[in-house]
Amino acid sequence: MDANMIISLHNVNFYYGPSRALNDISMDFPEKQVTALIGPSGCGKSTLLRLLNRMNDLIIGTRVEGKVLFEGKDIYDGHVDPVEIRRKIGMVFQKPNPFPKTIYNNIAYGPKLTGANAGDLDALVEQSLKQAVLWDEVKDVLNKSAMNLSGGQQQRLCIARALAMKPDVLLMDEPTSALDPISTAKIEELIEELKKNYTIIIVTHNMQQAARISDSTAFFYIGNLIEYNKTEKIFTNPDVKQTEDYITGRFG
Amino acid sequence: MNESINSSMKWRYFKQTLFFGIVRLSFLIIALALGGLLLYIVINGIGVINLDFITTMPTDSMTRGGIMPAIVGTIYLTVGAILIGLPLGVASAIYLTEYAVQGRMIRIIKIGINCLAGVPSVVFGLFGLGLFVVMLKFGSSILAGSLTLGFLILPTIIGAAEEALKAVPQTFREASLALGVSKWQTIFRIVLPNALPGILTGSILGVGRAAGETAPIMFTAAAFFTAKLPESIFGEVMALPYHIYVLATAGTHIEETRPMQFGTVLVLIAVVLGIDLLAIIIRSRMRRNKRW
């Protein structure tokens, strides 16, 4: 029953300049499961997500305290290259952000430039698109611009693009918030499928979504981890009153 | 009651018409001035334009014959200025927008660059004379002139490139970096290609300036008259703006060569337009599948 923990946080604090965005967070993310991070805007859930692949490094004046272990190694250790970390921990963003390139080149971009998985690019592109359940829709237009795809298709393309790097973990930052319900349903199905092979950590504002797709759920409030448990437990019988108030829509 | 609403509406309508009228008039004045200038040059200059004028050497102390060496010289100098100004300017802009930690130092540098754009061109000419011609011993040459013009257009290109780089959505950078692609590769493969059309637009302005300036090349590259075309980048050249200046002020036959002066101006305008057109064509080809 107890899964292997792929990422562990030990007493993590995070600062934007002088202001603290995360307070003493300690939590473990189980391998090949879906973990949902929920909480009202500004609670630190996106900050936490972007801390896991060192995307926060891009923001000047940020600082991390504590330990973030990925497969047992601290990713904030001095001689760890964030570029290496990001190859193993992929990310899908809130708004679909394909490159203004062809569909094929969107997928091939990462593997080509990093030299990873560069064996048979055609096969890799096909495999990644199939994993993202987009292949059948785009197989005849691989050389057309990705900008011509619909929003939902673009987001699946971004997932395929991340998968082409063969990451261990996939971080998703509200991946369906810019999409219509049908596209959202497709992405959710896709996440169900992907968790067989990948660890998925997803930030969402949508309670039903968290309840539907995740195995565990963590509730954050103003930089604190309030409650972290099996999703079933969180949504039926939470231990903390604040969690209950939030998931029943009484605040947030 | 009703009447007062009516009259206030009328008053507002009158004001609107008045302001639109003023705006239209301003545009008309500009258009007329520009059109008039061009027309004046064409009318006075078109008479001397023929194949011989643009393909042969000047003769009889430049009172007859063509202006071919000046056309060639201006093209050399302008292309040289772009070859120097564009890479240097784009590299500076990449450093300023993508790498440098934004702070007081960078602000001061940016103000400095803006000031550089306002420095009179004759100052660049003297700078070129001191540094390239005398100190580095390039002599009065294509190389020295191109370097001087390259520095002259540098602020324009840096400014345009900065704007173009900033206009590339941050989400593209994030998407690339999140794949584990390095920062340098991200800039080179994603940011720069998407900024290039914008950079070219700004550079077009620089081209016009480089081709048309007289003062910076007077001391660094331009010759009063050369009997043949330059053989290397260390050779002196004739150039259109300087040729016009010479014919109009320094010759012994100023009045007689008036039509040639107008003709030369016309050719200069055509050369600048030609180079601009080339840049516009390149830009539109690049833009074809760039939408976001």
Coordinates of C-alpha atoms in Angstrom, one line a residue, chain A residues 126-248:
Chain A
E126 CA 4.7 9.8 -32.3
Q127 CA 5.0 8.1 -29.0
S128 CA 4.7 11.3 -27.0
L129 CA 1.7 12.5 -29.0
K130 CA 0.0 9.1 -28.5
Q131 CA 0.6 9.3 -24.7
A132 CA -1.1 12.7 -24.7
V133 CA -3.9 11.3 -26.8
L134 CA -3.4 13.8 -29.5
W135 CA -1.8 11.7 -32.2
D136 CA -5.0 10.8 -34.1
E137 CA -6.0 14.5 -34.3
V138 CA -2.7 15.8 -35.5
K139 CA -0.9 13.0 -37.3
D140 CA -1.7 14.5 -40.7
V141 CA -0.7 18.1 -39.8
L142 CA 2.6 17.6 -37.9
N143 CA 4.2 20.2 -40.1
K144 CA 1.6 22.9 -39.4
S145 CA 2.0 25.5 -36.8
A146 CA 1.0 24.5 -33.3
M147 CA -0.7 27.9 -33.0
N148 CA -3.6 26.7 -35.2
L149 CA -4.7 24.1 -32.7
S150 CA -7.6 24.6 -30.3
G151 CA -6.8 25.5 -26.6
G152 CA -7.4 22.0 -25.4
Q153 CA -5.3 20.5 -28.2
Q154 CA -2.5 23.0 -27.4
Q155 CA -2.6 22.0 -23.7
R156 CA -2.3 18.3 -24.7
L157 CA 0.5 19.2 -27.0
C158 CA 2.3 20.9 -24.1
I159 CA 1.8 17.7 -22.1
A160 CA 3.2 15.7 -25.0
R161 CA 6.1 18.1 -25.2
A162 CA 6.9 17.6 -21.5
L163 CA 6.5 13.8 -21.9
A164 CA 9.0 13.7 -24.7
M165 CA 11.7 14.5 -22.2
K166 CA 10.8 11.2 -20.4
P167 CA 10.6 12.9 -17.0
D168 CA 9.9 11.1 -13.7
V169 CA 7.6 13.7 -12.4
L170 CA 5.0 16.0 -14.1
L171 CA 4.1 19.2 -12.4
M172 CA 0.8 20.8 -13.5
D173 CA -0.1 24.3 -12.6
E174 CA -3.9 24.6 -13.1
P175 CA -3.7 22.9 -16.4
T176 CA -7.4 23.1 -17.2
S177 CA -8.3 26.5 -15.9
A178 CA -8.1 28.1 -19.4
L179 CA -10.1 25.3 -21.1
D180 CA -13.7 24.4 -21.8
P181 CA -15.4 21.5 -20.0
I182 CA -14.9 19.0 -22.8
S183 CA -11.2 19.7 -23.1
T184 CA -10.9 19.6 -19.3
A185 CA -12.5 16.1 -19.3
K186 CA -10.0 14.9 -21.9
I187 CA -7.1 16.2 -19.8
E188 CA -8.5 14.6 -16.7
E189 CA -8.8 11.3 -18.5
L190 CA -5.2 11.7 -19.7
I191 CA -4.0 12.3 -16.1
E192 CA -5.7 9.1 -15.0
E193 CA -3.8 7.3 -17.7
L194 CA -0.4 9.0 -17.1
K195 CA -0.2 8.2 -13.4
K196 CA 0.6 4.6 -14.3
N197 CA 4.0 5.8 -15.4
Y198 CA 4.5 9.2 -13.9
T199 CA 4.3 11.0 -10.6
I200 CA 1.9 13.9 -11.1
I201 CA 1.6 16.9 -8.8
I202 CA -1.3 19.2 -9.8
V203 CA -2.4 22.6 -8.5
T204 CA -6.1 23.2 -9.0
H205 CA -8.7 25.6 -8.0
N206 CA -11.4 23.2 -9.0
M207 CA -12.5 21.1 -5.9
Q208 CA -14.3 18.5 -8.0
Q209 CA -11.3 18.1 -10.2
A210 CA -9.1 17.4 -7.1
A211 CA -11.6 15.0 -5.8
R212 CA -12.0 13.2 -9.2
I213 CA -8.4 12.7 -10.2
S214 CA -6.1 12.8 -7.2
D215 CA -5.0 10.1 -4.7
S216 CA -3.8 12.5 -2.1
T217 CA -4.7 16.1 -1.5
A218 CA -2.8 18.9 0.3
F219 CA -4.7 22.0 1.5
F220 CA -2.7 25.2 1.9
Y221 CA -3.7 28.4 3.6
I222 CA -1.5 31.6 3.7
G223 CA 1.7 29.7 3.3
N224 CA 0.9 26.9 5.7
L225 CA 0.2 23.3 4.9
I226 CA -3.1 22.9 6.8
E227 CA -3.9 19.3 6.0
Y228 CA -2.4 16.6 3.8
N229 CA -4.1 13.2 3.5
K230 CA -5.7 10.7 1.1
T231 CA -8.1 12.6 -1.1
E232 CA -11.0 10.4 0.0
K233 CA -10.4 11.4 3.6
I234 CA -9.9 15.1 2.9
F235 CA -13.2 15.3 1.0
T236 CA -15.3 13.2 3.2
N237 CA -14.0 13.6 6.7
P238 CA -11.3 16.3 7.1
D239 CA -9.5 16.6 10.4
V240 CA -9.3 20.4 10.3
K241 CA -12.2 22.7 10.4
Q242 CA -10.5 25.2 7.9
T243 CA -10.2 22.4 5.3
E244 CA -13.8 21.5 5.6
D245 CA -14.8 25.2 5.3
Y246 CA -12.7 25.5 2.2
I247 CA -13.9 22.4 0.3
T248 CA -17.5 23.0 1.2

